[in-house]
Coordinates of C-alpha atoms and ligand atoms in Angstrom, one line a residue:
X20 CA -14.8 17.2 19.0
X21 CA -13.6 19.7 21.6
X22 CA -15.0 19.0 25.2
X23 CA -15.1 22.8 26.0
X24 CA -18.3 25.0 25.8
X25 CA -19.2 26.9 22.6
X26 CA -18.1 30.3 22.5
X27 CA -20.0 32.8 23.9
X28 CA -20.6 36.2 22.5
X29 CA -19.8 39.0 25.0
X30 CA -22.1 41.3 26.3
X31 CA -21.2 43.8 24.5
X32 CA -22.2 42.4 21.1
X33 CA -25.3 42.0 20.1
X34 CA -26.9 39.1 19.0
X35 CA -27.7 38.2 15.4
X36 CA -25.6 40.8 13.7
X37 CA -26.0 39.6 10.2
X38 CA -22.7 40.7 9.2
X39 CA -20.8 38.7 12.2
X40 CA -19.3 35.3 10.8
X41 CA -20.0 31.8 12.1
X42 CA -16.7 30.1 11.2
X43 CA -13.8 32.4 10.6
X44 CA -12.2 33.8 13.8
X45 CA -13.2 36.7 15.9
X46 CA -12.9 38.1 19.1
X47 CA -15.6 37.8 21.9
X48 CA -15.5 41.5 21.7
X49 CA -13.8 44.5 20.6
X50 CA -10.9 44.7 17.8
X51 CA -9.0 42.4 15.9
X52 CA -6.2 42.6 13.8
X53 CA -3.2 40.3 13.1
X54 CA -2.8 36.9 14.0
X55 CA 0.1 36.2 16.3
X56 CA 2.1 33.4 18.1
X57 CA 0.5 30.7 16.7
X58 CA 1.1 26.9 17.7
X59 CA 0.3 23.7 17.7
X60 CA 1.3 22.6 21.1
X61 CA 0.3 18.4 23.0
X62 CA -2.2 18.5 20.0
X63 CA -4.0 21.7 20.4
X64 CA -3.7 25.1 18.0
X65 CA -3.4 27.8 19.9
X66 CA -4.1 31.2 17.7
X67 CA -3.5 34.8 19.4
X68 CA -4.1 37.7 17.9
X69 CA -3.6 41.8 18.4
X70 CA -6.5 42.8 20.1
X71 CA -8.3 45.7 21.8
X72 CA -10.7 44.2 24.7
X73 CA -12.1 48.1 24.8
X74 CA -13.7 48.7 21.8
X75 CA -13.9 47.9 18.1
X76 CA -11.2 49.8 17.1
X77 CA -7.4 49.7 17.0
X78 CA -5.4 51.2 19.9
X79 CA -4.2 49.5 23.6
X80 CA -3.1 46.5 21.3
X81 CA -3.3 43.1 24.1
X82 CA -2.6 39.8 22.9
X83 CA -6.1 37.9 22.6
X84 CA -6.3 34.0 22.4
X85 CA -8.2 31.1 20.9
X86 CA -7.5 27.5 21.3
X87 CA -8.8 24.7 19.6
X88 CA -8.1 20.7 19.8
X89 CA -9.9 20.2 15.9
X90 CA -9.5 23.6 14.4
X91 CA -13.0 23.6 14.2
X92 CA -14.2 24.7 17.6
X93 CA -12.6 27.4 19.0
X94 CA -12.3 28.1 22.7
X95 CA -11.8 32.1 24.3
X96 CA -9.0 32.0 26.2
X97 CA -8.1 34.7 28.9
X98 CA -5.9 37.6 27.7
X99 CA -2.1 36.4 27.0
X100 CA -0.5 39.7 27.2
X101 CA -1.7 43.4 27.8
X102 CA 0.3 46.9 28.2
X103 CA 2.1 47.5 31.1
X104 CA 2.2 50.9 32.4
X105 CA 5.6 52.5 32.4
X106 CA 6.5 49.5 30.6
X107 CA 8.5 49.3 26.8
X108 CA 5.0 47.7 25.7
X109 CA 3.2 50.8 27.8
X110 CA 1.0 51.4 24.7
X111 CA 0.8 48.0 22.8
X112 CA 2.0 44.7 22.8
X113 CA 2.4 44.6 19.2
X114 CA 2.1 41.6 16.5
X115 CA 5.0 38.6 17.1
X116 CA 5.3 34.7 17.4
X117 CA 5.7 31.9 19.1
X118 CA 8.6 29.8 19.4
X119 CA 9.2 26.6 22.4
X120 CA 12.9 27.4 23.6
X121 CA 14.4 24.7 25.3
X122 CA 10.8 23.6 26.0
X123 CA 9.9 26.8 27.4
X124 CA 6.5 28.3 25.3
X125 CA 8.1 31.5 24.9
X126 CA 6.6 34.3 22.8
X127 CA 8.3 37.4 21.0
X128 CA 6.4 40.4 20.1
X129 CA 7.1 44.0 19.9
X130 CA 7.0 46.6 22.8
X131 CA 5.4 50.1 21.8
X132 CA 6.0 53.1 24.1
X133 CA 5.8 56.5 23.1
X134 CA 6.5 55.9 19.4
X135 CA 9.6 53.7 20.2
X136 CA 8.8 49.8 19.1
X137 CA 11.6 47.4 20.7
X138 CA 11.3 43.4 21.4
X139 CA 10.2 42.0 24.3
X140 CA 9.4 38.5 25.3
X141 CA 7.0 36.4 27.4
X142 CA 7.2 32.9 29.1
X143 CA 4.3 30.4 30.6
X144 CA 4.1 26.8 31.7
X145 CA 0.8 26.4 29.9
X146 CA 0.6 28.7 26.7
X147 CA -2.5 30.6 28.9
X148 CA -0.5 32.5 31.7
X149 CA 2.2 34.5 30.4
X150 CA 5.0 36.1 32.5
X151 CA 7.2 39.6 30.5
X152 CA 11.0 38.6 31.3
X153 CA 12.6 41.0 33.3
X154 CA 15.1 41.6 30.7
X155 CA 12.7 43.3 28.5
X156 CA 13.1 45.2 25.8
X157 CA 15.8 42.1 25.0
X158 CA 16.3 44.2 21.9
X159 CA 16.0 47.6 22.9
X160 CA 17.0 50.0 19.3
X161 CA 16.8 49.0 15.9
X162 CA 20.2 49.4 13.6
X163 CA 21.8 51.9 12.1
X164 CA 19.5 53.3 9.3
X165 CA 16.3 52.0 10.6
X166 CA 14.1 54.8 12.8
X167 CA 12.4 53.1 16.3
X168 CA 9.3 53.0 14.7
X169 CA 9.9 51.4 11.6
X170 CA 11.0 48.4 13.9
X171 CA 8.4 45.4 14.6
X172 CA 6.8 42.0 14.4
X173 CA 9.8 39.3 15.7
X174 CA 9.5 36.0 13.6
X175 CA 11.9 33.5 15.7
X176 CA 12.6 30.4 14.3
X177 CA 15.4 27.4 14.9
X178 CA 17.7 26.4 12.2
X179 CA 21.4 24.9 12.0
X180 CA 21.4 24.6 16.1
X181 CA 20.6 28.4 16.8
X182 CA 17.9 31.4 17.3
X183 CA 17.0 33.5 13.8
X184 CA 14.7 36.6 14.5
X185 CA 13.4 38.3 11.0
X186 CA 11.9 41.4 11.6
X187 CA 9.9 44.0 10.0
X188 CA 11.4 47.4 9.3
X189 CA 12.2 50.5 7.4
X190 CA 15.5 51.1 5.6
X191 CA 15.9 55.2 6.1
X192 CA 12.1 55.3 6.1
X193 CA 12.2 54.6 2.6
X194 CA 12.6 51.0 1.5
X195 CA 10.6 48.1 3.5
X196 CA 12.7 45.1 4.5
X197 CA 13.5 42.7 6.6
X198 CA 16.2 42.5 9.7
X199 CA 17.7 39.3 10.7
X200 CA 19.2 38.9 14.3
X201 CA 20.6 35.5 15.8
X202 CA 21.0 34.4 19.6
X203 CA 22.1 30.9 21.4
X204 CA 19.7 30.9 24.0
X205 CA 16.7 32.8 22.6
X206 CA 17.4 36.1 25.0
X207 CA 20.2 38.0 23.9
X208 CA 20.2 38.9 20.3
X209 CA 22.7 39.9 17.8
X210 CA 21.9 41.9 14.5
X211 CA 23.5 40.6 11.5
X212 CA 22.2 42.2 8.4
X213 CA 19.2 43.0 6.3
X214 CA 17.9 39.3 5.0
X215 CA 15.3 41.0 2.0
X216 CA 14.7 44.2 1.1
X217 CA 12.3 45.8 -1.6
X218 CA 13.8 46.9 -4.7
X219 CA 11.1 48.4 -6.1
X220 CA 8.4 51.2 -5.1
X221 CA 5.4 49.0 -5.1
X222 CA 7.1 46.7 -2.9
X223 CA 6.6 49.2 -0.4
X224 CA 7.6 51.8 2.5
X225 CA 8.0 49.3 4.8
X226 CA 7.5 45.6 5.2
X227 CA 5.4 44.3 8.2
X228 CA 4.7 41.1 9.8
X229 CA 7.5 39.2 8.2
X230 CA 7.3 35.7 8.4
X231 CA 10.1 33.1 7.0
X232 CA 9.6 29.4 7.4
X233 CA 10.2 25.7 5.7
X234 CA 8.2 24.8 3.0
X235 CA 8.9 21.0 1.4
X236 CA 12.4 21.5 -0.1
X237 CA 12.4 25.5 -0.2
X238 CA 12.0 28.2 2.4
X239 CA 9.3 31.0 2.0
X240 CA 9.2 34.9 3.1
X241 CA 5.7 36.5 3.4
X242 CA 6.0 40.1 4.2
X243 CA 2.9 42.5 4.2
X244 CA 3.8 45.8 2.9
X245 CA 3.1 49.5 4.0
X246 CA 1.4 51.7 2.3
X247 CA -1.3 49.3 0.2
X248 CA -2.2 46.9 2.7
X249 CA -1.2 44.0 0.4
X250 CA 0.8 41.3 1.5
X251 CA 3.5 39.2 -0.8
X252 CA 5.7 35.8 -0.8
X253 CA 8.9 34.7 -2.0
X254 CA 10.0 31.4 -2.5
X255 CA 13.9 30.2 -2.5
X256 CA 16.4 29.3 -0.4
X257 CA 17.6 29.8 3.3
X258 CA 21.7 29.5 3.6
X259 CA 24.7 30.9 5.2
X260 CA 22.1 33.4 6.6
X261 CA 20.8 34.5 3.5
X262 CA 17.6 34.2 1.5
X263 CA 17.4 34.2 -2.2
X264 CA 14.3 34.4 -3.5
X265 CA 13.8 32.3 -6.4
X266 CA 10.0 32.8 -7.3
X267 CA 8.0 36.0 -5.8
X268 CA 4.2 36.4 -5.9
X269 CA 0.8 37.9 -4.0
X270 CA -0.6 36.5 -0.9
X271 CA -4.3 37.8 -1.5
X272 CA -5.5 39.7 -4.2
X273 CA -5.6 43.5 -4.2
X274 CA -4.7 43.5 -0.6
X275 CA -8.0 41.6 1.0
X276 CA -5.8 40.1 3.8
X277 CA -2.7 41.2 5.8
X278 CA -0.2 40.2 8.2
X279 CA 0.1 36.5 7.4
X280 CA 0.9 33.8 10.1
X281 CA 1.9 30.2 9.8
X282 CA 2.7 27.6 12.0
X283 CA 4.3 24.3 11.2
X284 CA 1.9 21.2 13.3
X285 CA 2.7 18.7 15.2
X286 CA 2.9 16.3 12.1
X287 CA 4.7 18.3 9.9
X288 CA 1.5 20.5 8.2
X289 CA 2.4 24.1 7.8
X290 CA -1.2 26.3 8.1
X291 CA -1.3 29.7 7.8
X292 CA -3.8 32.4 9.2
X293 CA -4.2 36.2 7.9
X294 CA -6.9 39.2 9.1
X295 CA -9.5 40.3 7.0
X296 CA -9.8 44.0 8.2
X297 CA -13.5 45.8 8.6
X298 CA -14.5 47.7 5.0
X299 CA -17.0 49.6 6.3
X300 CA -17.1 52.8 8.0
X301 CA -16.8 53.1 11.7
X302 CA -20.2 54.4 12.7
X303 CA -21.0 50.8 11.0
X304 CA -18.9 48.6 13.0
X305 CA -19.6 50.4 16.3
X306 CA -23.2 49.6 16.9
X307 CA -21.7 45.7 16.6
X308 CA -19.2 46.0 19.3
X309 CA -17.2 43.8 17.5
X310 CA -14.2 44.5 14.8
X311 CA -12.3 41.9 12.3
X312 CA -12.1 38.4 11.4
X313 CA -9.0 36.0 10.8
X314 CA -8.7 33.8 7.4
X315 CA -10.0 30.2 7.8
X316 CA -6.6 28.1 8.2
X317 CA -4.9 27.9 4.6
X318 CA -2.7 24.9 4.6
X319 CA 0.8 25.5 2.5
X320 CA 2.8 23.6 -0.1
X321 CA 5.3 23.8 -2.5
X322 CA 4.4 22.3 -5.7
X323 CA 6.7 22.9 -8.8
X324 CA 9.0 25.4 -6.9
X325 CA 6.0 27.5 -6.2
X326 CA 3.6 28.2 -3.3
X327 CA 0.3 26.5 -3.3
X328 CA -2.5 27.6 -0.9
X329 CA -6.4 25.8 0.4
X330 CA -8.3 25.9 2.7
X331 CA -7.3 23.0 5.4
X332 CA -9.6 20.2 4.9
X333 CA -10.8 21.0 8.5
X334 CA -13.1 24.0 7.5
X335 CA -15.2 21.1 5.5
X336 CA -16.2 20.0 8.6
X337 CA -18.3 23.1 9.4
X338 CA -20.7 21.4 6.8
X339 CA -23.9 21.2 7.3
X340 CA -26.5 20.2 4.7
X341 CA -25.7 19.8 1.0
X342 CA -28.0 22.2 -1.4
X343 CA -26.6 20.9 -5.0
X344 CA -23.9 18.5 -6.1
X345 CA -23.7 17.1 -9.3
X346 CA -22.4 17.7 -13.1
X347 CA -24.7 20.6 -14.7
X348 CA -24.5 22.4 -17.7
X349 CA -24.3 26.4 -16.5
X350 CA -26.0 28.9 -19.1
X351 CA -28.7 26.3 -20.4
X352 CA -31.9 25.7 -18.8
X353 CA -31.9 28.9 -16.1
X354 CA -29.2 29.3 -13.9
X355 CA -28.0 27.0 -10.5
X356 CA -30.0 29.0 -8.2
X357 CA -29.6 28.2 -4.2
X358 CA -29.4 30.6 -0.9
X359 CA -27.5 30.9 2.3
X360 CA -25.2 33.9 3.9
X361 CA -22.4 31.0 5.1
X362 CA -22.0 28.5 2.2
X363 CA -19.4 26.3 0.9
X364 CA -19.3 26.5 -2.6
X365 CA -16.7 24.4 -5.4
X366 CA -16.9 24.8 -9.1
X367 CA -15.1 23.1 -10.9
X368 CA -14.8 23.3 -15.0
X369 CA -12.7 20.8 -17.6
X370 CA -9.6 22.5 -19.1
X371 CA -10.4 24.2 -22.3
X372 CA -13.1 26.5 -21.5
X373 CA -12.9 29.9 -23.0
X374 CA -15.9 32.0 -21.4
X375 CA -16.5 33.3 -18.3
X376 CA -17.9 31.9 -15.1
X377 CA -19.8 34.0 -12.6
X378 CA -20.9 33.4 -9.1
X379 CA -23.6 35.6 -7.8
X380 CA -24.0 35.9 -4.1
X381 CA -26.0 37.8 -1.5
X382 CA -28.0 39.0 -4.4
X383 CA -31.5 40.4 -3.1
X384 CA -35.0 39.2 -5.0
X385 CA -34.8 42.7 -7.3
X386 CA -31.1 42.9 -7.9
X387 CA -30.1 46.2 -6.0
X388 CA -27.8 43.9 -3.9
X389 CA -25.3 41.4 -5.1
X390 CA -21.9 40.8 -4.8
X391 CA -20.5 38.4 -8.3
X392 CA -17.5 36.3 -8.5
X393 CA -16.1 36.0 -12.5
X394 CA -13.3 34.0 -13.6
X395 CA -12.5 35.2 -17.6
X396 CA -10.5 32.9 -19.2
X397 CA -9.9 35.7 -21.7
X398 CA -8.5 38.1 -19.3
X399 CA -7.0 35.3 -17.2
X400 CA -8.5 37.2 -14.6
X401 CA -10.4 36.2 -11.0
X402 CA -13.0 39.4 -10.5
X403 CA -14.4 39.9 -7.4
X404 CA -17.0 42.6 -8.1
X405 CA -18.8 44.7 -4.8
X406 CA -19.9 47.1 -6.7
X407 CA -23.2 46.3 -5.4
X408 CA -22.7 44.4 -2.5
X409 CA -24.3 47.0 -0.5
X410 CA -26.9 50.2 -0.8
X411 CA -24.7 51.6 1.9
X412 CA -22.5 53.9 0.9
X413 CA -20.3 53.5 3.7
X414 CA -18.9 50.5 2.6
X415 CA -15.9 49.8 0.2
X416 CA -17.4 48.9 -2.8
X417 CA -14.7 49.0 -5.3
X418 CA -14.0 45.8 -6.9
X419 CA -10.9 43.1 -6.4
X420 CA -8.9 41.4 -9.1
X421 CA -6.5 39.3 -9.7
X422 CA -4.3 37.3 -12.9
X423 CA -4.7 33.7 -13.4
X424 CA -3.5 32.3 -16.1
X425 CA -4.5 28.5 -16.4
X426 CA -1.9 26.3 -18.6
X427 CA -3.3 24.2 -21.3
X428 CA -4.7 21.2 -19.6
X429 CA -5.7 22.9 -16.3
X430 CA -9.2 23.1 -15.3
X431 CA -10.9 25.7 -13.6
X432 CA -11.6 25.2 -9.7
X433 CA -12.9 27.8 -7.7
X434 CA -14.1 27.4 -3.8
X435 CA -16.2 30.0 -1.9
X436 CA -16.1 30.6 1.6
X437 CA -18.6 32.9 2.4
X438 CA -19.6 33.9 5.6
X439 CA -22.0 36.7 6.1
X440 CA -19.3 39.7 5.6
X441 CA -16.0 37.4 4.9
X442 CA -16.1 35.7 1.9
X443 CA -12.8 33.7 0.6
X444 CA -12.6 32.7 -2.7
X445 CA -9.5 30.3 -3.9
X446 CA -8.6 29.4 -7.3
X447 CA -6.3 26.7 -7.9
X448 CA -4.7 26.6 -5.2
X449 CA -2.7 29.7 -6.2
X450 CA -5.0 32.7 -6.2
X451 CA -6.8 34.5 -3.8
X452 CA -9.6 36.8 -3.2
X453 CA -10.1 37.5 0.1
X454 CA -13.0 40.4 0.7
X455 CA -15.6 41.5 3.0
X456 CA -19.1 42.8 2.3
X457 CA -22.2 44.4 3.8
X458 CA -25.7 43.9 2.3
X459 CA -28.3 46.2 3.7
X460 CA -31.1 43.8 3.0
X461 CA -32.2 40.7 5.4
X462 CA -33.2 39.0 2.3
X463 CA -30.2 39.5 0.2
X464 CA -29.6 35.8 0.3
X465 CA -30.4 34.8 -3.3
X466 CA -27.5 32.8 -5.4
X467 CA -26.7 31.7 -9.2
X468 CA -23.8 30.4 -10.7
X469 CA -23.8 31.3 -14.4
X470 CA -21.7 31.3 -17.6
X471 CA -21.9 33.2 -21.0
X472 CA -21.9 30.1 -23.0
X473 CA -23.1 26.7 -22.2
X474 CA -20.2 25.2 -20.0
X475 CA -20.4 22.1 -18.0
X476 CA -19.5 22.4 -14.3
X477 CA -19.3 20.4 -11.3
X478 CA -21.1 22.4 -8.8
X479 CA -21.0 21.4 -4.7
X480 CA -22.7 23.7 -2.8
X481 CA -23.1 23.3 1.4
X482 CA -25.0 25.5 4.0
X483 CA -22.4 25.9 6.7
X484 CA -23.5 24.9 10.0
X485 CA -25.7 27.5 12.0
X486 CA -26.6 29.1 8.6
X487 CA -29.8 28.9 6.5
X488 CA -31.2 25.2 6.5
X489 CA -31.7 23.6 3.0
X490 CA -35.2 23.7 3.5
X491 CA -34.9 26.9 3.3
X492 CA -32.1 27.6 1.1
X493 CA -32.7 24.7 -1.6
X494 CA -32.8 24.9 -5.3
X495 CA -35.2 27.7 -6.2
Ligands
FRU1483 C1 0.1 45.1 11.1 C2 0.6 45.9 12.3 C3 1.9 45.4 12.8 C4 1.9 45.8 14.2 C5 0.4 45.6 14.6 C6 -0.1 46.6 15.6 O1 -1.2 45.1 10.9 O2 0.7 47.3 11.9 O3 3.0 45.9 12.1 O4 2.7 45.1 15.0 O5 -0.3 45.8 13.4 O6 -1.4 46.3 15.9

């Protein structure tokens, strides 16, 4: 367990906010959006994030920053980086990673001034203090072809003995893609060319956040795209300077998260981290003082030349008691009833079944609140429907979807993350429904997992610690 002291909610949040989450990642305070600079560095994870300390809502960007030794407990950490007046970062110190050149922790991150985004950089002894190098903006302008602010988000990385930068940008303000620039020492960078670029329209205006890394025996680009908030991944190969893709797919579902972040551990684990933005409207978020929540850490594969994605085996730990485990046959006998607003929940179904599954959460006793879960076998769809999730019209309500097709022989198997507004839901380890939602009602707590037709499931169901004992939450 970590030795340091639980976090403490600033003053400026209230307490009990029924809609702040126990175990996903969010600020003291204030506004949250991508993940940055992560690491694992003598053991600890070290997660910063864009931040403003000000208020919950974007603008000033800093650089916040967690720490944890068991990415369970996480640990504030004073500010990493803030604007500096006059500065190329003057009005943000914008989203960027980490990377330890020639043992120094440095961090690269974008510099926004006055609607001109260049690269800067930042050193420290001890990942908490961070110094700007002098030589900032070490990349000043972007190429030819791409505007100074279509230009942002340095992912550095170390491959055949030298420096790679990809970087997020704008080809004539028309066609998102990504930049690659190479250095020797990890200060002064060359541009070589454009690495990926979208060749379609839904692949978007421009590509943010880009993030290229090792994967088993391939490499993978995640790049979130602008407009549509959606982020996407490509699998292939990393050679000579060039990527080819050799697979392509969607990070989360109808864009739920954005700006995805990995790091690769100290023993060779690659996890990943990506922001749920607020769905509600800002007269909702303000009386809470506090603004967005990170992903739990997804840990990465490559199985069968494509990308695989769960929930590290770490957030199990946030377990607290167990309200159902066993074998049950759903649509017989009343449905698997429990309650809870933070719950682990796994489903799991043999291969073959041919009707669909639902999962009804944060339903209230007479039904004007729920928020439902369906996997159809028929569609090969995974539904995430908020339709009701909340009486208040101020919330996004629309619903999420996604395709998932199982092969013959594969089973069904669903886990739920849900806590208070976040709620994760993975299939398979290749699908993903990342959402948030707002119920109105304290006693919107109510839960069934259902099917049309008799189907036998294995159902595990856990109250997450902090959230609703099982004495209270049990099987109703
Ligand atoms: C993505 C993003 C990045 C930028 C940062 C600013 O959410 O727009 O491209 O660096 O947020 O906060």
């Amino acid at each position: 367990m970590d030795d340091s002291p639980a976090r403490a909610p600033a003053s400026l949040v209230p307490p009990h906010d029924p809609h702040r989450p126990l175990f996903h990642l969010t600020a003291p305070a204030g506004w949250l959006n991508d993940p940055n600079g992560i690491v694992q560095h003598g053991g600890r994870w070290h997660v910063y994030y864009q931040h403003n300390p000000h208020g919950p809502q974007w603008g000033g960007i800093h650089w916040g920053h967690a720490s944890s030794a068991d990415l369970v407990t996480w640990r504030d950490e004073p500010m990493a980086l803030a604007p500096t007046p006059g500065g190329p970062d003057e009005h943000g110190c914008f989203s960027g990673s980490f990377a330890l050149v020639n043992g120094t922790p440095t961090l690269y991150y974008t510099g926004w001034q006055g609607g001109v985004q260049s690269q800067c950089m930042a050193t420290s002894r001890d990942l908490v203090t961070w110094e700007k190098s002098p030589r900032n903006p070490v990349i000043p302008h972007p190429p030819e072809g791409v505007r100074p602010g279509d230009f942002r988000d340095p992912c550095v990385f170390r491959h055949g003995g030298r420096w790679y930068m990809a970087l997020g940008a704008s080809l004539d303000h028309d066609r998102g893609a990504v930049l690659l620039y190479r250095s020797d020492d990890g200060q002064g960078w060359t541009y070589r060319h454009v690495l990926s670029a979208a060749t379609r329209t839904e692949q978007g205006l421009m590509w943010e956040c880009p993030n290229l890394f090792p994967l088993g025996d391939r490499w993978v680009l995640t790049v979130s795209v602008v407009p549509g908030l959606g982020a996407r991944y490509f699998v292939g190969v990393f050679e000579d300077e060039r990527f080819v893709p050799e697979r392509e797919g969607i990070l989360d579902g109808d864009g739920g998260a954005f700006a995805h972040l990995t790091a690769t551990g100290e023993n060779g684990r690659v996890l990943q981290w990506a922001w749920l933005n607020e769905r509600r409207h800002q007269d909702l978020i303000d009386p809470g003082g506090w603004a967005g929540a990170l992903s739990v850490p997804r840990e990465l594969s490559i199985e069968g030349g494509d990308l695989r994605v769960y929930p590290a085996a770490e957030v199990a730990l946030h377990r607290g008691s167990c309200l159902i485990d066993g074998t049950v046959t759903l649509g017989e006998g009343g449905p698997c009833a429990f309650r809870g607003r933070h719950l682990d929940l796994c489903l799991r179904v043999e291969p073959g079944n041919e009707h669909p599954l639902h999962v009804t959460l944060l339903r209230s006793p007479d039904g004007a609140e729920e928020t439902v879960v369906t996997y159809d076998p028929e569609a090969r769809q995974l539904r995430l429907d908020r339709s009701r999730s909340s009486l208040d019209a101020r919330t996004v309500r629309d619903s999420q979807r996604l395709h998932l097709a199982l092969s013959r022989g594969e089973g069904l198997d669903l886990r739920l993350l849900l806590d208070a507004s976040v709620l994760e839901v993975y299939a398979n380890g290749r699908a993903c429904l990342s959402s948030r939602v707002y119920p109105t009602r304290a006693d919107s707590l109510l839960g069934y997992v259902t099917a049309d037709r008799p189907t036998r499931a294995h159902v595990e169901i856990w109250v997450m610690e902090g959230g609703i004992p099982a004495d209270q939450g049990g099987r109703s």
